[in-house]
CSV table of C-alpha atoms and ligand atoms in Angstrom, one decimal:
chain,number,residue,atom,x,y,z
A,1455,MET,CA,-17.6,21.9,4.3
A,1456,ALA,CA,-21.0,23.5,3.9
A,1457,ASP,CA,-20.3,24.8,0.4
A,1458,HIS,CA,-18.9,21.7,-1.2
A,1459,LYS,CA,-18.3,22.7,-4.7
A,1460,ILE,CA,-16.1,20.2,-6.5
A,1461,LYS,CA,-13.9,21.1,-9.3
A,1462,LEU,CA,-14.8,18.5,-12.0
A,1463,ASP,CA,-12.1,17.3,-14.3
A,1464,PRO,CA,-12.9,18.9,-17.8
A,1465,GLY,CA,-13.5,15.5,-19.4
A,1466,ALA,CA,-15.8,14.4,-16.7
A,1467,ALA,CA,-17.7,17.7,-16.9
A,1468,ALA,CA,-18.1,17.4,-20.7
A,1469,LEU,CA,-19.4,13.8,-20.5
A,1470,LEU,CA,-21.8,14.7,-17.7
A,1471,ASP,CA,-23.1,17.7,-19.8
A,1472,ALA,CA,-23.5,15.4,-22.8
A,1473,LEU,CA,-25.5,12.9,-20.8
A,1474,HIS,CA,-27.6,15.6,-19.1
A,1475,GLY,CA,-28.2,17.2,-22.6
A,1476,ALA,CA,-29.6,13.8,-23.8
A,1477,GLY,CA,-32.0,13.8,-20.8
A,1478,TYR,CA,-30.2,11.4,-18.5
A,1479,ALA,CA,-29.2,11.8,-14.9
A,1480,ALA,CA,-25.4,11.5,-14.5
A,1481,TYR,CA,-22.9,12.2,-11.7
A,1482,ALA,CA,-19.2,11.8,-10.8
A,1483,VAL,CA,-19.2,9.1,-8.2
A,1484,GLY,CA,-17.1,7.2,-5.6
A,1485,GLY,CA,-13.4,7.8,-5.2
A,1486,CYS,CA,-13.2,11.0,-7.2
A,1487,VAL,CA,-15.8,12.7,-5.1
A,1488,ARG,CA,-14.2,11.4,-1.9
A,1489,ASP,CA,-10.7,12.6,-2.9
A,1490,SER,CA,-12.0,16.0,-4.1
A,1491,LEU,CA,-13.8,16.6,-0.8
A,1492,LEU,CA,-10.5,15.7,0.9
A,1493,GLY,CA,-8.7,18.3,-1.2
A,1494,LEU,CA,-6.7,15.5,-3.0
A,1495,THR,CA,-6.5,15.2,-6.8
A,1496,PRO,CA,-8.4,12.2,-8.0
A,1497,HIS,CA,-6.4,9.8,-10.2
A,1498,ASP,CA,-9.5,8.9,-12.2
A,1499,TRP,CA,-13.1,10.0,-12.6
A,1500,ASP,CA,-15.8,7.4,-12.5
A,1501,LEU,CA,-19.2,8.4,-13.7
A,1502,CYS,CA,-22.7,6.9,-13.0
A,1503,THR,CA,-25.8,7.5,-15.0
A,1504,SER,CA,-29.4,6.6,-15.5
A,1505,ALA,CA,-28.6,5.9,-19.2
A,1506,LEU,CA,-28.5,2.2,-20.1
A,1507,PRO,CA,-25.2,0.9,-21.5
A,1508,GLN,CA,-26.6,0.8,-25.0
A,1509,GLN,CA,-27.8,4.4,-24.6
A,1510,VAL,CA,-24.3,5.4,-23.5
A,1511,LEU,CA,-22.8,3.7,-26.5
A,1512,ASP,CA,-25.4,5.4,-28.8
A,1513,ARG,CA,-24.8,8.8,-27.3
A,1514,PHE,CA,-21.0,8.7,-27.6
A,1515,GLY,CA,-20.6,6.4,-30.6
A,1516,LYS,CA,-18.7,3.1,-30.9
A,1517,GLU,CA,-15.3,4.7,-31.6
A,1518,GLN,CA,-15.4,6.7,-28.4
A,1519,CYS,CA,-16.4,3.7,-26.2
A,1520,ILE,CA,-14.9,0.5,-24.9
A,1521,PRO,CA,-17.6,-2.0,-23.8
A,1522,THR,CA,-15.8,-2.9,-20.5
A,1523,GLY,CA,-18.6,-4.8,-18.8
A,1524,LEU,CA,-22.0,-4.3,-20.5
A,1525,GLN,CA,-23.8,-6.9,-18.4
A,1526,HIS,CA,-22.7,-4.9,-15.3
A,1527,GLY,CA,-23.5,-1.6,-16.9
A,1528,THR,CA,-20.0,-0.4,-17.5
A,1529,VAL,CA,-18.9,1.4,-20.7
A,1530,THR,CA,-15.5,3.2,-20.7
A,1531,VAL,CA,-15.8,6.4,-22.6
A,1532,LYS,CA,-12.7,8.0,-24.2
A,1533,TYR,CA,-12.5,11.7,-24.0
A,1534,GLY,CA,-9.5,14.1,-24.5
A,1535,GLY,CA,-7.0,11.2,-24.2
A,1536,LYS,CA,-8.5,10.0,-20.9
A,1537,LEU,CA,-10.8,7.1,-20.0
A,1538,TYR,CA,-14.0,7.5,-18.0
A,1539,GLU,CA,-15.7,4.4,-16.6
A,1540,THR,CA,-19.4,5.1,-17.0
A,1541,THR,CA,-21.7,2.8,-15.2
A,1542,THR,CA,-25.5,2.6,-15.2
A,1543,PHE,CA,-27.2,3.0,-11.8
A,1544,ARG,CA,-27.7,-0.4,-10.5
A,1545,THR,CA,-28.6,-2.5,-7.6
A,1546,GLU,CA,-27.2,-6.0,-6.8
A,1547,GLY,CA,-29.3,-9.1,-6.2
A,1548,SER,CA,-28.4,-11.6,-3.5
A,1549,TYR,CA,-24.8,-12.9,-3.1
A,1550,SER,CA,-24.8,-16.6,-2.7
A,1551,ASP,CA,-21.0,-17.1,-3.2
A,1552,GLY,CA,-19.7,-14.2,-1.0
A,1553,ARG,CA,-18.0,-12.5,-4.0
A,1554,HIS,CA,-20.4,-11.9,-6.9
A,1555,PRO,CA,-24.0,-10.7,-7.0
A,1556,ASP,CA,-26.2,-13.3,-8.5
A,1557,SER,CA,-27.7,-10.6,-10.7
A,1558,VAL,CA,-27.6,-6.8,-11.2
A,1559,ALA,CA,-30.6,-4.7,-12.0
A,1560,PHE,CA,-30.4,-1.3,-13.6
A,1561,VAL,CA,-32.4,1.3,-11.7
A,1562,PRO,CA,-33.4,5.0,-12.3
A,1563,ASP,CA,-32.4,6.4,-9.0
A,1564,VAL,CA,-28.8,7.3,-8.1
A,1565,LYS,CA,-29.5,6.7,-4.4
A,1566,GLU,CA,-30.2,3.1,-5.0
A,1567,ASP,CA,-26.8,2.9,-6.8
A,1568,LEU,CA,-25.1,4.6,-3.8
A,1569,ALA,CA,-26.7,2.1,-1.5
A,1570,ARG,CA,-24.8,-0.9,-3.1
A,1571,ARG,CA,-21.4,0.8,-2.5
A,1572,ASP,CA,-19.1,-0.3,0.3
A,1573,PHE,CA,-18.4,2.6,2.6
A,1574,THR,CA,-20.1,5.9,3.2
A,1575,ILE,CA,-17.0,7.9,2.1
A,1576,ASN,CA,-17.2,6.0,-1.2
A,1577,ALA,CA,-21.0,6.4,-1.6
A,1578,MET,CA,-21.3,10.0,-2.7
A,1579,ALA,CA,-22.1,11.4,-6.1
A,1580,TYR,CA,-21.7,14.9,-7.5
A,1581,SER,CA,-22.9,17.0,-10.4
A,1582,ALA,CA,-22.5,20.7,-10.9
A,1583,GLU,CA,-26.3,21.1,-11.1
A,1584,GLU,CA,-27.4,19.1,-8.1
A,1585,GLY,CA,-24.3,19.4,-5.9
A,1586,LEU,CA,-23.4,16.5,-3.5
A,1587,ILE,CA,-25.7,13.5,-3.2
A,1588,ASP,CA,-24.8,12.0,0.1
A,1589,PRO,CA,-27.6,9.8,1.5
A,1590,PHE,CA,-25.4,7.9,4.1
A,1591,GLY,CA,-23.5,10.7,5.7
A,1592,GLY,CA,-20.2,10.2,3.8
A,1593,GLN,CA,-19.3,13.8,4.1
A,1594,LYS,CA,-19.6,13.8,7.9
A,1595,ASP,CA,-17.6,10.6,8.1
A,1596,LEU,CA,-14.9,12.2,6.0
A,1597,ALA,CA,-14.8,15.1,8.3
A,1598,ARG,CA,-14.6,12.8,11.4
A,1599,GLY,CA,-12.1,10.5,9.7
A,1600,LEU,CA,-14.2,7.4,9.9
A,1601,VAL,CA,-14.6,4.5,7.6
A,1602,ARG,CA,-18.1,3.0,8.0
A,1603,ALA,CA,-20.0,0.5,6.0
A,1604,VAL,CA,-23.1,1.6,4.1
A,1605,GLY,CA,-26.0,-0.3,5.7
A,1606,VAL,CA,-25.6,-3.3,8.0
A,1607,PRO,CA,-21.9,-4.1,8.1
A,1608,HIS,CA,-22.4,-7.8,8.8
A,1609,GLN,CA,-24.6,-8.1,5.7
A,1610,ARG,CA,-22.3,-6.1,3.5
A,1611,PHE,CA,-19.2,-8.2,4.4
A,1612,THR,CA,-21.2,-11.4,3.9
A,1613,GLU,CA,-22.2,-10.3,0.4
A,1614,ASP,CA,-18.6,-9.6,-0.6
A,1615,ALA,CA,-15.8,-10.4,1.8
A,1616,LEU,CA,-13.3,-8.4,-0.2
A,1617,ARG,CA,-14.8,-5.4,1.4
A,1618,ILE,CA,-13.1,-6.5,4.6
A,1619,LEU,CA,-9.7,-5.9,3.1
A,1620,ARG,CA,-10.9,-2.7,1.5
A,1621,LEU,CA,-12.0,-1.4,4.9
A,1622,TYR,CA,-8.4,-1.6,6.2
A,1623,ARG,CA,-7.0,-0.4,3.0
A,1624,PHE,CA,-9.1,2.9,3.0
A,1625,ALA,CA,-8.6,3.4,6.7
A,1626,ALA,CA,-4.8,3.0,6.3
A,1627,ARG,CA,-4.6,5.2,3.2
A,1628,PHE,CA,-6.3,8.2,4.9
A,1629,GLY,CA,-5.3,7.4,8.5
A,1630,PHE,CA,-9.0,7.1,9.4
A,1631,GLU,CA,-10.6,5.2,12.3
A,1632,ILE,CA,-12.8,2.3,11.7
A,1633,ASP,CA,-16.4,2.6,12.9
A,1634,PRO,CA,-16.7,0.1,15.8
A,1635,ALA,CA,-19.6,-1.9,14.4
A,1636,THR,CA,-17.9,-2.1,11.0
A,1637,GLY,CA,-14.6,-3.2,12.5
A,1638,GLN,CA,-16.3,-5.9,14.7
A,1639,ALA,CA,-18.1,-7.3,11.7
A,1640,ALA,CA,-14.9,-7.3,9.7
A,1641,ARG,CA,-13.0,-9.3,12.4
A,1642,GLU,CA,-15.9,-11.7,12.8
A,1643,LEU,CA,-16.2,-12.4,9.1
A,1644,CYS,CA,-12.7,-12.4,7.8
A,1645,ALA,CA,-12.6,-16.2,7.4
A,1646,HIS,CA,-14.9,-15.5,4.4
A,1647,LEU,CA,-12.0,-14.0,2.6
A,1648,ASP,CA,-11.2,-17.5,1.5
A,1649,CYS,CA,-13.9,-17.4,-1.1
A,1650,VAL,CA,-12.5,-14.2,-2.7
A,1651,SER,CA,-10.3,-14.6,-5.8
A,1652,ILE,CA,-6.6,-14.5,-4.9
A,1653,GLU,CA,-5.9,-11.7,-7.5
A,1654,ARG,CA,-8.4,-9.4,-5.8
A,1655,ILE,CA,-7.0,-10.2,-2.4
A,1656,THR,CA,-3.5,-9.5,-3.5
A,1657,GLU,CA,-4.5,-6.2,-5.1
A,1658,GLU,CA,-6.1,-5.0,-1.9
A,1659,LEU,CA,-3.3,-6.3,0.3
A,1660,THR,CA,-0.6,-4.6,-1.7
A,1661,ARG,CA,-2.5,-1.4,-1.6
A,1662,LEU,CA,-2.9,-1.7,2.1
A,1663,LEU,CA,0.8,-2.3,2.6
A,1664,ALA,CA,1.6,0.7,0.3
A,1665,ALA,CA,-0.4,3.1,2.6
A,1666,PRO,CA,1.5,5.7,4.6
A,1667,LYS,CA,1.6,3.8,7.9
A,1668,PRO,CA,-0.4,0.6,7.6
A,1669,GLY,CA,0.8,-1.0,10.8
A,1670,THR,CA,-2.2,0.0,12.9
A,1671,TRP,CA,-4.6,-1.4,10.2
A,1672,MET,CA,-2.8,-4.7,9.7
A,1673,GLU,CA,-5.4,-6.7,11.5
A,1674,PRO,CA,-3.9,-10.0,12.6
A,1675,ALA,CA,-7.2,-11.9,12.1
A,1676,VAL,CA,-7.2,-10.9,8.5
A,1677,PHE,CA,-3.6,-11.7,7.8
A,1678,ALA,CA,-4.1,-15.1,9.5
A,1679,VAL,CA,-6.5,-15.9,6.8
A,1680,VAL,CA,-4.5,-14.5,3.9
A,1681,LEU,CA,-1.1,-15.6,5.0
A,1682,PRO,CA,-1.6,-18.4,7.6
A,1683,GLU,CA,2.1,-19.4,7.5
A,1684,LEU,CA,2.9,-16.1,9.3
A,1685,PHE,CA,1.0,-17.3,12.3
A,1686,THR,CA,2.7,-20.6,13.3
A,1687,PRO,CA,3.6,-20.5,17.0
A,1688,GLU,CA,7.2,-19.6,16.2
A,1689,ASN,CA,6.4,-16.9,13.6
A,1690,ALA,CA,3.4,-15.3,15.2
A,1691,PRO,CA,5.4,-13.1,17.6
A,1692,ARG,CA,7.3,-11.6,14.7
A,1693,PHE,CA,4.1,-10.3,13.1
A,1694,GLU,CA,3.8,-7.6,15.7
A,1695,ALA,CA,7.4,-6.5,15.2
A,1696,ALA,CA,6.8,-6.5,11.4
A,1697,ARG,CA,3.9,-4.1,11.8
A,1698,ALA,CA,6.1,-1.6,13.6
A,1699,ILE,CA,9.0,-2.0,11.1
A,1700,ILE,CA,6.7,-1.6,8.1
A,1701,ASP,CA,5.6,1.8,9.3
A,1702,THR,CA,9.2,3.1,9.3
A,1703,LEU,CA,9.7,2.0,5.7
A,1704,PRO,CA,8.9,4.3,2.7
A,1705,GLU,CA,5.3,4.2,1.4
A,1706,GLY,CA,3.9,3.9,-2.1
A,1707,LEU,CA,3.5,1.0,-4.5
A,1708,PRO,CA,7.0,1.0,-6.0
A,1709,GLU,CA,8.4,0.7,-2.4
A,1710,VAL,CA,6.0,-2.1,-1.3
A,1711,SER,CA,8.6,-4.9,-1.9
A,1712,ALA,CA,10.6,-3.8,1.2
A,1713,ARG,CA,7.5,-3.9,3.3
A,1714,LEU,CA,6.5,-7.3,1.9
A,1715,ALA,CA,10.0,-8.5,2.7
A,1716,ALA,CA,9.7,-7.2,6.3
A,1717,LEU,CA,6.4,-9.1,6.6
A,1718,LEU,CA,7.6,-12.3,5.1
A,1719,LEU,CA,11.1,-12.4,6.5
A,1720,PRO,CA,10.3,-15.1,9.1
A,1721,LEU,CA,9.4,-17.5,6.2
A,1722,GLY,CA,12.9,-17.4,4.8
A,1723,GLU,CA,13.7,-17.2,1.1
A,1724,GLN,CA,11.9,-20.3,0.0
A,1725,GLY,CA,8.9,-19.7,2.1
A,1726,THR,CA,8.7,-16.1,0.8
A,1727,ARG,CA,8.8,-17.3,-2.8
A,1728,LYS,CA,6.1,-19.9,-2.1
A,1729,ALA,CA,3.8,-17.4,-0.3
A,1730,LEU,CA,4.2,-14.8,-3.1
A,1731,LYS,CA,3.5,-17.4,-5.8
A,1732,GLN,CA,0.4,-18.4,-4.0
A,1733,LEU,CA,-0.7,-14.8,-3.9
A,1734,ARG,CA,0.0,-14.7,-7.7
A,1735,CYS,CA,2.3,-11.7,-7.5
A,1736,SER,CA,4.2,-10.7,-10.6
A,1737,ASN,CA,7.5,-12.4,-11.2
A,1738,ALA,CA,9.3,-9.1,-10.9
A,1739,LEU,CA,7.9,-8.5,-7.4
A,1740,ILE,CA,8.6,-12.1,-6.4
A,1741,GLU,CA,12.2,-11.8,-7.5
A,1742,GLU,CA,12.8,-8.5,-5.7
A,1743,VAL,CA,11.1,-9.6,-2.4
A,1744,THR,CA,12.9,-12.9,-2.3
A,1745,THR,CA,16.2,-11.1,-3.0
A,1746,LEU,CA,15.6,-8.7,-0.1
A,1747,VAL,CA,14.7,-11.6,2.2
A,1748,ARG,CA,17.9,-13.5,1.1
A,1749,GLU,CA,20.1,-10.4,1.6
A,1750,ALA,CA,18.5,-9.1,4.8
A,1751,GLY,CA,21.2,-10.5,7.1
A,1752,LEU,CA,23.8,-8.2,5.5
A,1753,VAL,CA,26.5,-7.2,8.0
A,1754,PRO,CA,27.7,-3.7,7.3
A,1755,GLU,CA,31.5,-3.0,7.2
A,1756,GLU,CA,32.6,-0.4,9.6
A,1757,LYS,CA,35.8,0.8,8.0
A,1758,THR,CA,35.6,3.2,5.0
A,1759,ALA,CA,37.7,1.1,2.6
A,1760,ALA,CA,36.0,-2.1,3.4
A,1761,ARG,CA,32.7,-0.4,3.2
A,1762,ALA,CA,33.4,1.0,-0.3
A,1763,ILE,CA,34.3,-2.5,-1.5
A,1764,GLN,CA,31.1,-3.9,0.1
A,1765,ALA,CA,29.0,-1.2,-1.6
A,1766,ARG,CA,30.6,-2.1,-4.9
A,1767,ARG,CA,29.8,-5.8,-4.5
A,1768,LEU,CA,26.3,-5.0,-3.6
A,1769,LEU,CA,25.9,-2.8,-6.7
A,1770,GLY,CA,27.2,-5.8,-8.6
A,1771,ARG,CA,24.3,-8.0,-7.4
A,1772,LEU,CA,21.5,-5.5,-7.0
A,1773,GLU,CA,20.1,-2.6,-9.0
A,1774,PRO,CA,20.3,0.8,-7.2
A,1775,ASP,CA,16.6,0.9,-6.1
A,1776,PRO,CA,16.4,-2.6,-4.7
A,1777,LEU,CA,19.7,-1.9,-2.9
A,1778,ARG,CA,18.3,1.3,-1.4
A,1779,ARG,CA,15.3,-0.8,-0.2
A,1780,LEU,CA,17.5,-3.5,1.2
A,1781,LEU,CA,19.6,-1.0,3.2
A,1782,ALA,CA,16.4,0.7,4.5
A,1783,LEU,CA,15.0,-2.8,5.5
A,1784,CYS,CA,18.3,-3.7,7.3
A,1785,ALA,CA,18.3,-0.4,9.1
A,1786,ALA,CA,14.7,-0.8,10.2
A,1787,HIS,CA,15.4,-4.2,11.5
A,1788,ARG,CA,18.6,-3.3,13.3
A,1789,PRO,CA,18.3,0.3,14.2
A,1790,GLU,CA,21.5,0.1,16.3
A,1791,GLN,CA,23.3,-0.3,13.0
A,1792,ALA,CA,21.3,2.3,11.1
A,1793,ALA,CA,24.3,4.6,10.8
A,1794,ALA,CA,26.4,1.9,9.2
A,1795,PHE,CA,23.7,1.1,6.7
A,1796,ALA,CA,23.3,4.8,5.9
A,1797,ALA,CA,27.0,5.1,5.3
A,1798,LEU,CA,26.8,2.1,3.0
A,1799,GLN,CA,24.0,3.9,1.1
A,1800,THR,CA,26.1,7.0,0.8
A,1801,ALA,CA,29.0,4.9,-0.5
A,1802,ALA,CA,26.8,3.2,-3.0
A,1803,GLY,CA,25.4,6.6,-4.1
A,1804,ARG,CA,28.9,7.9,-4.7
A,1805,LEU,CA,29.9,4.9,-6.7
A,1806,GLN,CA,26.9,5.2,-8.8
A,1807,ALA,CA,27.5,8.9,-9.5
A,1808,GLU,CA,31.1,8.1,-10.5
A,1809,ASN,CA,29.7,5.2,-12.7
A,1810,ALA,CA,32.3,3.0,-10.9
A,1811,CYS,CA,32.8,-0.4,-12.3
A,1812,CYS,CA,30.8,-3.0,-10.2
A,1813,ARG,CA,29.9,-5.5,-12.9
A,1814,VAL,CA,31.7,-7.5,-15.6
A,1815,GLY,CA,29.8,-5.5,-18.2
A,1816,GLN,CA,31.3,-2.3,-16.9
A,1817,LEU,CA,34.9,-3.4,-17.3
A,1818,ALA,CA,37.0,-1.5,-19.8
A,1819,VAL,CA,37.7,-4.8,-21.6
A,1820,ASN,CA,35.3,-7.5,-22.8
A,1821,GLY,CA,35.5,-11.2,-23.9
A,1822,ARG,CA,36.5,-10.3,-27.4
A,1823,ASP,CA,39.5,-8.4,-26.2
A,1824,LEU,CA,40.6,-11.4,-24.2
A,1825,MET,CA,40.1,-13.8,-27.1
A,1826,ALA,CA,42.3,-11.5,-29.3
A,1827,LEU,CA,45.0,-12.1,-26.8
A,1828,GLY,CA,44.6,-15.9,-27.1
A,1829,ALA,CA,42.0,-16.7,-24.4
A,1830,LYS,CA,39.6,-19.6,-25.3
A,1831,PRO,CA,35.9,-18.9,-25.3
A,1832,GLY,CA,33.9,-20.6,-22.6
A,1833,PRO,CA,33.6,-20.6,-18.8
A,1834,GLY,CA,37.3,-19.9,-18.4
A,1835,LEU,CA,36.9,-16.7,-20.2
A,1836,ARG,CA,34.0,-15.6,-17.9
A,1837,GLY,CA,36.2,-16.6,-15.0
A,1838,GLN,CA,39.0,-14.4,-16.3
A,1839,LEU,CA,36.7,-11.4,-16.6
A,1840,GLU,CA,35.4,-12.0,-13.1
A,1841,ALA,CA,39.0,-12.1,-11.8
A,1842,LEU,CA,39.6,-8.8,-13.5
A,1843,LEU,CA,36.5,-7.4,-11.9
A,1844,GLU,CA,37.6,-8.6,-8.5
A,1845,ALA,CA,41.0,-6.9,-9.0
A,1846,VAL,CA,39.2,-3.7,-10.0
A,1847,ILE,CA,36.7,-3.8,-7.1
A,1848,THR,CA,39.5,-4.4,-4.5
A,1849,GLY,CA,41.6,-1.6,-6.1
A,1850,GLN,CA,44.5,-3.8,-7.3
A,1851,LEU,CA,43.9,-2.7,-10.9
A,1852,PRO,CA,42.4,0.5,-12.3
A,1853,ASN,CA,39.5,0.0,-14.7
A,1854,GLU,CA,41.6,0.9,-17.7
A,1855,ARG,CA,42.0,-1.0,-20.8
A,1856,LYS,CA,45.8,-1.0,-21.0
A,1857,ALA,CA,46.2,-2.1,-17.4
A,1858,LEU,CA,43.6,-4.8,-17.6
A,1859,LEU,CA,45.0,-6.2,-20.9
A,1860,ALA,CA,48.5,-6.2,-19.5
A,1861,ALA,CA,47.3,-8.1,-16.4
A,1862,VAL,CA,45.6,-10.7,-18.7
A,1863,LYS,CA,48.6,-11.1,-20.9
A,1864,ILE,CA,50.8,-11.9,-17.9
A,1865,GLU,CA,48.3,-14.6,-16.9
A,1866,LEU,CA,48.0,-16.0,-20.4
A,1867,ASP,CA,51.7,-15.9,-21.2
A,1868,PRO,CA,53.5,-18.1,-18.7
B,669,ATP,P1,-9.1,4.3,-5.5
B,669,ATP,O1,-8.7,5.8,-5.5
B,669,ATP,O2,-8.3,3.5,-4.6
B,669,ATP,O3,-9.3,3.7,-6.9
B,669,ATP,P2,-12.0,4.1,-5.4
B,669,ATP,O4,-13.0,4.6,-4.4
B,669,ATP,O5,-12.1,4.6,-6.8
B,669,ATP,O6,-10.5,4.3,-4.8
B,669,ATP,P3,-12.3,1.5,-6.6
B,669,ATP,O7,-11.8,0.2,-6.1
B,669,ATP,O8,-11.7,2.0,-7.8
B,669,ATP,O9,-12.1,2.5,-5.4
B,669,ATP,O10,-13.9,1.4,-6.7
B,669,ATP,C1,-14.7,2.5,-7.2
B,669,ATP,C2,-15.9,2.6,-6.4
B,669,ATP,O11,-16.7,1.5,-6.6
B,669,ATP,C3,-15.7,2.7,-4.9
B,669,ATP,O12,-15.6,4.1,-4.5
B,669,ATP,C4,-17.0,2.1,-4.3
B,669,ATP,O13,-18.1,3.1,-4.4
B,669,ATP,C5,-17.4,1.1,-5.3
B,669,ATP,N1,-16.8,-0.3,-5.0
B,669,ATP,C6,-15.7,-0.8,-5.4
B,669,ATP,N2,-15.5,-2.1,-5.0
B,669,ATP,C7,-16.6,-2.3,-4.2
B,669,ATP,C8,-17.0,-3.5,-3.5
B,669,ATP,N3,-16.3,-4.6,-3.4
B,669,ATP,N4,-18.2,-3.4,-2.9
B,669,ATP,C9,-19.0,-2.3,-3.0
B,669,ATP,N5,-18.6,-1.2,-3.6
B,669,ATP,C10,-17.5,-1.2,-4.3
B,670,MG,MG1,-10.8,3.9,-8.4
């Protein structure tokens, strides 16, 4: 990595040029530099500069800028349809609460700004003119696959305990090792996580769980602080099993519900809901995870015909993606039945491709059709539709208007 030329995103390059042209120092910084050096495509480009927030606003004009956090030095600059967080070089004063600096001070030197950042791999800056600015050996740590705190780990985690979760999140994301001194400080100080806002914890926790194989980095001491209910004497042994199971489930944020369900399964449906509410997860996530926990005991049918009916009932209750996650979760928990769950998934896929009728709304008749035949509106009507659905699902009736209406007429007539 001797010649570490980074290919700047065109917008970042243009903004850096503009700041340089106005006489300021300016660099791409943090995650985008790290990801570029790893050969990954950064998802956003953060910039840092010696220009004060007001000077950034003056240089790019009000229309181009969003004053994201002026006191902290951050202006978001719009360029070419993208957003660039542009933050003035700063140091942070003391942390008396374990989460926010008591003050921030703007400084002229990028190295001072890099010193306040959490890990060496996140504490590098880059500009085309000066190349890589790497005062803490971030490049070497990237090459070794190591996450290491900038400065004295104990002090850095005491300042901001959220960094403890970030440590495991970055290690898991890249499959890196944790520097021993940094890991020791993290385990020693994880009780301090209780002073971090729950939203920030949940954000880091979900990102940790979304990593490729997070099991190794799911430090029990950390989870015992964040989700103590998982560590009652009866639940604690299941945490180890959950770590292994989670690694076999698909990665990525959209898939994280299955991994959360695997983790929270010992709590049952009510306990899961309560834990996720305490973590202030979105309602959509809470609903999906509790559904997965509720359904996780699913017993797969072995015979083809029964399996097709089971798949149809499942598609009636669950959307295709959550159903796929449920079947993956069941297979991970009961590998001896993995083939049966895979067959169930195949059956569900086929039904979906055929647009087979699995819900009342997919019947070839609706409530209005039944009322035209003399059915009374109300719960009875719904019951009749459900009876028709049941007959279609079990193959007693085809999902055809004529056949369904005839069957209803017989019921209404006598
Ligand atoms: P990602 O790709 O996950 O967004 P990132 O490195 O950009 O990774 P962010 O959380 O977006 O991570 O933070 C941007 C940068 O700000 C980090 O690279 C790091 O330098 C710094 N940083 C963020 N949070 C902290 C923190 N709690 N303490 C110290 N530095 C931090
Ligand atoms: Mg980022």
